[in-house]
Amino acid sequence: MFNLDQLAAFVSVVDLGSFTAAADKVGLTQPAVSLQVKLLEQRLGVRLIERVGRRAQPSPAGLELLPQARRIIEACTMAEEAMTPFREGSVGRVRIGSGGTASIHLLPRAIAIAKQRMPDLEIIVRIGNIDEILRDLEANALDLAVVALPAAGRSLEVEPFHDDELLAVGPKRSVIPEGGPDADFMKDKTLLLYEGGNTRRVTNEWFATAGVRPEPAMEFGSVEAIKELIAAGLGWSILPDMALRRDKSDLLVTSPLRPRLVRQLGIVLRRDKHLTKGLREIIKSLRELRSSREHEA
């Protein structure tokens, strides 16, 4: 009979490439994790981990065991989740990863819809950059991600579900060119741009298509901070429409760009992810937001 702790230690070492990192993740000492893997190797009669330089990598036998170990751990996790309603009188939890803008302006509406149907559903939202979120999703530390696309990963399944236009944003009483600001107009402004991520990538591509290289005066990791600075008259930016819908028109002026610029958000899951009832409700709620927007359009 397999020992789940030994399998989990083996998978963690392979995923993180280090016994020390695996020990930190599971809250054990490095010798304890080493012992778990050693006992599993003795149980199976094969070597599972090899050291290549400083990195711990699976042996050929370890590579063969790895997908089986993941399935066993996932099956046990599913069995434990199935017992949650009986043990705690609840209906489980869903761990969602997202960027700052979607977590403020999109996810709350989807969560509200899901909570109406499942009031006891526990929902945890983790905010981070796309690389961190996708890495945690692949490691099964998150159940679902809502991020700006593209989202790459061999083990991931991506469902585009929301088109969000990026708009030019300026201080109140700013004059907007007829037909909308183009790249030449924007490059001459004091630009306050979002740093990193797919939103910045598509913004840079929009400028590059016009042969313009943007030179931002300041860069921020918060759309909300950029909006405050624009409202104070300190510059212009290109921001997602979803982050601007609740702002008063006397604080900011907004306009579609010329040519228009749209980013796409997606629902991202592991391909082998077990869809619990709570997770299905969150996905359904996100899809309902898309349907309601299409109906309004």
mmCIF file of C-alpha atoms in Angstrom:
data_model
loop_
_atom_site.group_PDB
_atom_site.id
_atom_site.type_symbol
_atom_site.label_atom_id
_atom_site.label_comp_id
_atom_site.label_asym_id
_atom_site.label_seq_id
_atom_site.Cartn_x
_atom_site.Cartn_y
_atom_site.Cartn_z
ATOM 1 C CA MET A 1 0.000 0.000 0.000
ATOM 2 C CA PHE A 2 1.342 3.433 -0.946
ATOM 3 C CA ASN A 3 1.990 6.018 1.737
ATOM 4 C CA LEU A 4 0.426 9.348 0.762
ATOM 5 C CA ASP A 5 2.973 11.424 2.700
ATOM 6 C CA GLN A 6 5.783 9.698 0.810
ATOM 7 C CA LEU A 7 4.111 10.288 -2.549
ATOM 8 C CA ALA A 8 3.441 13.940 -1.688
ATOM 9 C CA ALA A 9 7.087 14.446 -0.656
ATOM 10 C CA PHE A 10 8.280 12.875 -3.921
ATOM 11 C CA VAL A 11 5.984 15.085 -6.054
ATOM 12 C CA SER A 12 6.994 18.234 -4.158
ATOM 13 C CA VAL A 13 10.705 17.532 -4.643
ATOM 14 C CA VAL A 14 10.175 16.994 -8.389
ATOM 15 C CA ASP A 15 8.011 20.120 -8.772
ATOM 16 C CA LEU A 16 10.387 22.383 -6.835
ATOM 17 C CA GLY A 17 13.685 20.733 -7.799
ATOM 18 C CA SER A 18 14.946 20.771 -4.229
ATOM 19 C CA PHE A 19 14.508 18.801 -1.015
ATOM 20 C CA THR A 20 14.876 22.016 0.987
ATOM 21 C CA ALA A 21 12.200 23.852 -0.997
ATOM 22 C CA ALA A 22 9.883 20.845 -0.727
ATOM 23 C CA ALA A 23 10.416 20.784 3.040
ATOM 24 C CA ASP A 24 9.497 24.477 3.298
ATOM 25 C CA LYS A 25 6.334 23.882 1.264
ATOM 26 C CA VAL A 26 5.019 20.985 3.372
ATOM 27 C CA GLY A 27 6.240 22.350 6.717
ATOM 28 C CA LEU A 28 8.788 19.611 7.477
ATOM 29 C CA THR A 29 12.546 19.523 7.905
ATOM 30 C CA GLN A 30 14.762 18.682 4.938
ATOM 31 C CA PRO A 31 15.896 15.369 6.532
ATOM 32 C CA ALA A 32 12.243 14.400 7.057
ATOM 33 C CA VAL A 33 11.438 14.920 3.378
ATOM 34 C CA SER A 34 14.584 13.043 2.343
ATOM 35 C CA LEU A 35 13.516 10.147 4.565
ATOM 36 C CA GLN A 36 10.022 10.086 3.025
ATOM 37 C CA VAL A 37 11.490 9.811 -0.472
ATOM 38 C CA LYS A 38 14.059 7.227 0.648
ATOM 39 C CA LEU A 39 11.334 5.047 2.211
ATOM 40 C CA LEU A 40 9.308 5.267 -1.005
ATOM 41 C CA GLU A 41 12.371 4.234 -3.036
ATOM 42 C CA GLN A 42 12.932 1.282 -0.676
ATOM 43 C CA ARG A 43 9.257 0.337 -0.945
ATOM 44 C CA LEU A 44 9.432 0.265 -4.755
ATOM 45 C CA GLY A 45 13.000 -0.991 -5.059
ATOM 46 C CA VAL A 46 14.060 1.747 -7.502
ATOM 47 C CA ARG A 47 15.798 5.117 -7.420
ATOM 48 C CA LEU A 48 13.279 7.942 -7.973
ATOM 49 C CA ILE A 49 15.342 11.144 -7.564
ATOM 50 C CA GLU A 50 18.697 12.007 -9.135
ATOM 51 C CA ARG A 51 20.828 15.078 -8.523
ATOM 52 C CA VAL A 52 21.867 17.046 -11.611
ATOM 53 C CA GLY A 53 24.133 19.798 -10.364
ATOM 54 C CA ARG A 54 22.227 21.500 -7.552
ATOM 55 C CA ARG A 55 18.816 20.426 -8.823
ATOM 56 C CA ALA A 56 16.926 17.292 -7.828
ATOM 57 C CA GLN A 57 15.302 15.686 -10.867
ATOM 58 C CA PRO A 58 13.259 12.522 -11.369
ATOM 59 C CA SER A 59 15.033 9.404 -12.588
ATOM 60 C CA PRO A 60 13.492 7.430 -15.491
ATOM 61 C CA ALA A 61 11.561 5.418 -12.901
ATOM 62 C CA GLY A 62 10.545 8.651 -11.181
ATOM 63 C CA LEU A 63 9.236 10.085 -14.440
ATOM 64 C CA GLU A 64 7.099 6.965 -14.875
ATOM 65 C CA LEU A 65 5.759 7.198 -11.322
ATOM 66 C CA LEU A 66 5.072 10.947 -11.356
ATOM 67 C CA PRO A 67 1.726 11.013 -13.252
ATOM 68 C CA GLN A 68 0.493 8.017 -11.257
ATOM 69 C CA ALA A 69 1.453 9.736 -7.999
ATOM 70 C CA ARG A 70 -0.369 12.914 -9.039
ATOM 71 C CA ARG A 71 -3.521 10.916 -9.828
ATOM 72 C CA ILE A 72 -3.408 9.125 -6.481
ATOM 73 C CA ILE A 73 -2.962 12.409 -4.564
ATOM 74 C CA GLU A 74 -5.718 14.105 -6.594
ATOM 75 C CA ALA A 75 -8.096 11.175 -5.993
ATOM 76 C CA CYS A 76 -7.455 11.373 -2.255
ATOM 77 C CA THR A 77 -7.985 15.151 -2.320
ATOM 78 C CA MET A 78 -11.298 14.647 -4.137
ATOM 79 C CA ALA A 79 -12.375 12.071 -1.562
ATOM 80 C CA GLU A 80 -11.529 14.452 1.269
ATOM 81 C CA GLU A 81 -13.379 17.326 -0.420
ATOM 82 C CA ALA A 82 -16.424 15.113 -0.850
ATOM 83 C CA MET A 83 -16.541 14.679 2.920
ATOM 84 C CA THR A 84 -16.276 18.397 3.684
ATOM 85 C CA PRO A 85 -20.043 19.102 3.680
ATOM 86 C CA PHE A 86 -20.636 16.253 6.126
ATOM 87 C CA ARG A 87 -17.709 17.164 8.374
ATOM 88 C CA GLU A 88 -18.138 20.937 8.528
ATOM 89 C CA GLY A 89 -21.673 21.515 7.346
ATOM 90 C CA SER A 90 -20.315 23.541 4.427
ATOM 91 C CA VAL A 91 -19.944 23.007 0.704
ATOM 92 C CA GLY A 92 -16.161 23.322 0.346
ATOM 93 C CA ARG A 93 -13.959 26.102 -0.935
ATOM 94 C CA VAL A 94 -12.596 27.525 -4.173
ATOM 95 C CA ARG A 95 -9.169 29.168 -4.459
ATOM 96 C CA ILE A 96 -9.020 31.773 -7.240
ATOM 97 C CA GLY A 97 -5.969 33.560 -8.587
ATOM 98 C CA SER A 98 -6.315 36.836 -10.464
ATOM 99 C CA GLY A 99 -4.720 40.145 -11.327
ATOM 100 C CA GLY A 100 -5.531 43.298 -9.400
ATOM 101 C CA THR A 101 -8.009 44.814 -11.864
ATOM 102 C CA ALA A 102 -10.154 41.722 -12.389
ATOM 103 C CA SER A 103 -10.141 40.959 -8.662
ATOM 104 C CA ILE A 104 -11.616 44.404 -7.921
ATOM 105 C CA HIS A 105 -13.956 45.013 -10.844
ATOM 106 C CA LEU A 106 -14.987 41.590 -12.193
ATOM 107 C CA LEU A 107 -14.632 38.792 -9.655
ATOM 108 C CA PRO A 108 -16.846 40.353 -6.950
ATOM 109 C CA ARG A 109 -19.860 40.189 -9.273
ATOM 110 C CA ALA A 110 -19.220 36.539 -10.140
ATOM 111 C CA ILE A 111 -18.645 35.673 -6.475
ATOM 112 C CA ALA A 112 -21.894 37.410 -5.495
ATOM 113 C CA ILE A 113 -23.818 35.326 -8.048
ATOM 114 C CA ALA A 114 -22.212 32.085 -6.824
ATOM 115 C CA LYS A 115 -22.822 32.944 -3.160
ATOM 116 C CA GLN A 116 -26.522 33.486 -3.839
ATOM 117 C CA ARG A 117 -26.736 29.847 -4.895
ATOM 118 C CA MET A 118 -24.202 28.495 -2.379
ATOM 119 C CA PRO A 119 -24.130 30.818 0.670
ATOM 120 C CA ASP A 120 -21.703 28.611 2.608
ATOM 121 C CA LEU A 121 -19.135 28.322 -0.180
ATOM 122 C CA GLU A 122 -15.707 29.486 1.022
ATOM 123 C CA ILE A 123 -13.930 31.559 -1.637
ATOM 124 C CA ILE A 124 -10.283 32.600 -1.376
ATOM 125 C CA VAL A 125 -8.909 35.141 -3.872
ATOM 126 C CA ARG A 126 -5.151 35.479 -4.305
ATOM 127 C CA ILE A 127 -3.833 38.487 -6.246
ATOM 128 C CA GLY A 128 -0.532 38.276 -8.110
ATOM 129 C CA ASN A 129 1.224 38.565 -11.449
ATOM 130 C CA ILE A 130 0.310 36.110 -14.169
ATOM 131 C CA ASP A 131 3.475 34.008 -13.896
ATOM 132 C CA GLU A 132 2.973 33.431 -10.161
ATOM 133 C CA ILE A 133 -0.711 32.631 -10.605
ATOM 134 C CA LEU A 134 -0.159 30.105 -13.404
ATOM 135 C CA ARG A 135 2.682 28.469 -11.488
ATOM 136 C CA ASP A 136 0.447 28.025 -8.429
ATOM 137 C CA LEU A 137 -2.370 26.772 -10.644
ATOM 138 C CA GLU A 138 -0.140 24.093 -12.173
ATOM 139 C CA ALA A 139 1.034 23.124 -8.676
ATOM 140 C CA ASN A 140 -2.634 22.791 -7.626
ATOM 141 C CA ALA A 141 -2.205 25.538 -5.017
ATOM 142 C CA LEU A 142 -5.052 27.341 -6.830
ATOM 143 C CA ASP A 143 -8.231 25.885 -8.320
ATOM 144 C CA LEU A 144 -8.976 28.543 -10.935
ATOM 145 C CA ALA A 145 -7.371 31.610 -12.478
ATOM 146 C CA VAL A 146 -8.955 34.644 -14.105
ATOM 147 C CA VAL A 147 -6.205 36.423 -16.027
ATOM 148 C CA ALA A 148 -5.460 38.467 -19.122
ATOM 149 C CA LEU A 149 -4.543 36.191 -22.021
ATOM 150 C CA PRO A 150 -2.425 34.592 -23.322
ATOM 151 C CA ALA A 151 -1.872 32.052 -20.545
ATOM 152 C CA ALA A 152 0.598 29.329 -21.469
ATOM 153 C CA GLY A 153 1.019 25.949 -19.822
ATOM 154 C CA ARG A 154 1.016 22.394 -21.136
ATOM 155 C CA SER A 155 -1.229 21.207 -18.309
ATOM 156 C CA LEU A 156 -3.637 24.168 -18.524
ATOM 157 C CA GLU A 157 -6.990 24.588 -20.222
ATOM 158 C CA VAL A 158 -7.979 28.139 -21.203
ATOM 159 C CA GLU A 159 -11.482 29.465 -21.908
ATOM 160 C CA PRO A 160 -11.670 33.079 -23.164
ATOM 161 C CA PHE A 161 -14.744 34.650 -21.592
ATOM 162 C CA HIS A 162 -14.427 38.444 -21.489
ATOM 163 C CA ASP A 163 -13.326 41.130 -23.962
ATOM 164 C CA ASP A 164 -12.246 44.298 -22.157
ATOM 165 C CA GLU A 165 -11.427 47.399 -24.183
ATOM 166 C CA LEU A 166 -8.423 49.483 -23.186
ATOM 167 C CA LEU A 167 -9.192 53.187 -23.151
ATOM 168 C CA ALA A 168 -7.194 56.404 -23.194
ATOM 169 C CA VAL A 169 -7.646 58.161 -19.846
ATOM 170 C CA GLY A 170 -6.828 61.800 -19.131
ATOM 171 C CA PRO A 171 -7.515 64.469 -16.499
ATOM 172 C CA LYS A 172 -10.899 66.176 -16.443
ATOM 173 C CA ARG A 173 -11.552 68.782 -19.138
ATOM 174 C CA SER A 174 -8.832 67.287 -21.374
ATOM 175 C CA VAL A 175 -9.512 67.627 -25.095
ATOM 176 C CA ILE A 176 -9.931 64.303 -26.909
ATOM 177 C CA PRO A 177 -9.120 64.233 -30.642
ATOM 178 C CA GLU A 178 -12.006 63.434 -32.961
ATOM 179 C CA GLY A 179 -12.039 59.698 -33.612
ATOM 180 C CA GLY A 180 -10.012 59.015 -30.463
ATOM 181 C CA PRO A 181 -6.339 59.409 -29.490
ATOM 182 C CA ASP A 182 -3.779 57.653 -31.668
ATOM 183 C CA ALA A 183 -0.223 56.615 -30.753
ATOM 184 C CA ASP A 184 1.299 59.938 -31.860
ATOM 185 C CA PHE A 185 -1.118 61.854 -29.636
ATOM 186 C CA MET A 186 -0.458 59.602 -26.623
ATOM 187 C CA LYS A 187 3.341 59.609 -26.953
ATOM 188 C CA ASP A 188 3.430 63.366 -26.378
ATOM 189 C CA LYS A 189 1.561 63.041 -23.069
ATOM 190 C CA THR A 190 3.020 62.404 -19.634
ATOM 191 C CA LEU A 191 2.346 58.668 -19.586
ATOM 192 C CA LEU A 192 1.558 56.754 -16.404
ATOM 193 C CA LEU A 193 1.538 53.104 -17.459
ATOM 194 C CA TYR A 194 0.843 49.800 -15.773
ATOM 195 C CA GLU A 195 4.054 47.843 -15.269
ATOM 196 C CA GLY A 196 4.369 44.269 -16.520
ATOM 197 C CA GLY A 197 1.780 41.645 -17.377
ATOM 198 C CA ASN A 198 -0.247 41.054 -20.516
ATOM 199 C CA THR A 199 -2.025 44.415 -20.221
ATOM 200 C CA ARG A 200 1.303 46.234 -20.609
ATOM 201 C CA ARG A 201 2.313 43.837 -23.388
ATOM 202 C CA VAL A 202 -0.728 44.636 -25.550
ATOM 203 C CA THR A 203 -0.273 48.356 -24.811
ATOM 204 C CA ASN A 204 3.334 48.235 -26.022
ATOM 205 C CA GLU A 205 2.244 46.278 -29.121
ATOM 206 C CA TRP A 206 -0.375 48.945 -29.899
ATOM 207 C CA PHE A 207 2.312 51.630 -29.842
ATOM 208 C CA ALA A 208 4.760 49.445 -31.798
ATOM 209 C CA THR A 209 2.233 48.899 -34.596
ATOM 210 C CA ALA A 210 2.277 52.658 -35.143
ATOM 211 C CA GLY A 211 6.078 52.740 -35.012
ATOM 212 C CA VAL A 212 6.084 54.460 -31.623
ATOM 213 C CA ARG A 213 8.098 53.480 -28.552
ATOM 214 C CA PRO A 214 6.312 54.661 -25.375
ATOM 215 C CA GLU A 215 8.430 56.386 -22.736
ATOM 216 C CA PRO A 216 6.374 56.407 -19.531
ATOM 217 C CA ALA A 217 7.147 59.056 -16.954
ATOM 218 C CA MET A 218 6.089 56.621 -14.211
ATOM 219 C CA GLU A 219 5.084 52.961 -13.962
ATOM 220 C CA PHE A 220 2.852 51.385 -11.332
ATOM 221 C CA GLY A 221 1.601 47.966 -10.333
ATOM 222 C CA SER A 222 -1.809 49.396 -9.401
ATOM 223 C CA VAL A 223 -4.461 50.649 -11.819
ATOM 224 C CA GLU A 224 -6.185 52.398 -8.906
ATOM 225 C CA ALA A 225 -3.034 54.400 -8.128
ATOM 226 C CA ILE A 226 -2.746 55.446 -11.777
ATOM 227 C CA LYS A 227 -6.363 56.646 -11.777
ATOM 228 C CA GLU A 228 -5.751 58.787 -8.689
ATOM 229 C CA LEU A 229 -2.718 60.436 -10.273
ATOM 230 C CA ILE A 230 -4.602 61.150 -13.505
ATOM 231 C CA ALA A 231 -7.479 62.657 -11.517
ATOM 232 C CA ALA A 232 -4.898 64.925 -9.870
ATOM 233 C CA GLY A 233 -3.858 66.138 -13.334
ATOM 234 C CA LEU A 234 -0.454 64.432 -13.390
ATOM 235 C CA GLY A 235 -0.697 62.569 -16.684
ATOM 236 C CA TRP A 236 -2.483 60.199 -19.074
ATOM 237 C CA SER A 237 -2.723 56.437 -19.299
ATOM 238 C CA ILE A 238 -4.247 53.493 -21.158
ATOM 239 C CA LEU A 239 -6.426 51.470 -18.788
ATOM 240 C CA PRO A 240 -9.013 48.649 -18.922
ATOM 241 C CA ASP A 241 -12.608 49.753 -19.384
ATOM 242 C CA MET A 242 -13.742 47.536 -16.484
ATOM 243 C CA ALA A 243 -11.623 49.632 -14.112
ATOM 244 C CA LEU A 244 -13.251 52.869 -15.273
ATOM 245 C CA ARG A 245 -16.970 52.147 -15.353
ATOM 246 C CA ARG A 246 -17.672 53.377 -11.822
ATOM 247 C CA ASP A 247 -15.580 56.533 -12.031
ATOM 248 C CA LYS A 248 -17.350 59.893 -12.171
ATOM 249 C CA SER A 249 -17.058 61.719 -15.466
ATOM 250 C CA ASP A 250 -16.004 64.931 -13.676
ATOM 251 C CA LEU A 251 -12.784 63.281 -12.462
ATOM 252 C CA LEU A 252 -11.483 61.674 -15.664
ATOM 253 C CA VAL A 253 -12.060 61.741 -19.387
ATOM 254 C CA THR A 254 -11.970 58.468 -21.312
ATOM 255 C CA SER A 255 -12.036 57.530 -24.969
ATOM 256 C CA PRO A 256 -11.509 54.495 -27.187
ATOM 257 C CA LEU A 257 -8.115 54.521 -28.843
ATOM 258 C CA ARG A 258 -7.537 54.818 -32.588
ATOM 259 C CA PRO A 259 -7.265 52.041 -33.630
ATOM 260 C CA ARG A 260 -9.258 50.425 -30.854
ATOM 261 C CA LEU A 261 -7.438 48.119 -28.444
ATOM 262 C CA VAL A 262 -9.035 45.139 -26.700
ATOM 263 C CA ARG A 263 -7.536 42.657 -24.252
ATOM 264 C CA GLN A 264 -9.075 39.264 -23.559
ATOM 265 C CA LEU A 265 -9.563 37.659 -20.149
ATOM 266 C CA GLY A 266 -9.768 33.924 -19.700
ATOM 267 C CA ILE A 267 -10.789 31.254 -17.206
ATOM 268 C CA VAL A 268 -7.798 28.959 -16.690
ATOM 269 C CA LEU A 269 -7.846 25.488 -15.089
ATOM 270 C CA ARG A 270 -5.633 22.436 -14.959
ATOM 271 C CA ARG A 271 -6.790 19.979 -17.606
ATOM 272 C CA ASP A 272 -7.074 17.219 -15.010
ATOM 273 C CA LYS A 273 -8.793 19.401 -12.403
ATOM 274 C CA HIS A 274 -11.689 17.777 -10.581
ATOM 275 C CA LEU A 275 -14.646 20.151 -10.818
ATOM 276 C CA THR A 276 -16.193 20.323 -7.373
ATOM 277 C CA LYS A 277 -19.678 21.755 -7.020
ATOM 278 C CA GLY A 278 -18.284 25.062 -5.766
ATOM 279 C CA LEU A 279 -15.811 25.326 -8.630
ATOM 280 C CA ARG A 280 -18.560 24.596 -11.154
ATOM 281 C CA GLU A 281 -20.665 27.390 -9.636
ATOM 282 C CA ILE A 282 -17.839 29.938 -9.916
ATOM 283 C CA ILE A 283 -17.238 29.014 -13.575
ATOM 284 C CA LYS A 284 -20.974 29.188 -14.259
ATOM 285 C CA SER A 285 -21.159 32.633 -12.643
ATOM 286 C CA LEU A 286 -18.275 33.954 -14.764
ATOM 287 C CA ARG A 287 -19.981 32.647 -17.898
ATOM 288 C CA GLU A 288 -23.228 34.315 -16.834
ATOM 289 C CA LEU A 289 -21.420 37.655 -16.644
ATOM 290 C CA ARG A 290 -20.334 37.145 -20.251
ATOM 291 C CA SER A 291 -23.881 36.264 -21.302
ATOM 292 C CA SER A 292 -25.326 39.336 -19.586
ATOM 293 C CA ARG A 293 -22.809 41.615 -21.311
ATOM 294 C CA GLU A 294 -23.606 40.064 -24.690
ATOM 295 C CA HIS A 295 -27.309 40.607 -24.033
ATOM 296 C CA GLU A 296 -26.697 44.272 -23.115
ATOM 297 C CA ALA A 297 -24.683 44.734 -26.298
#
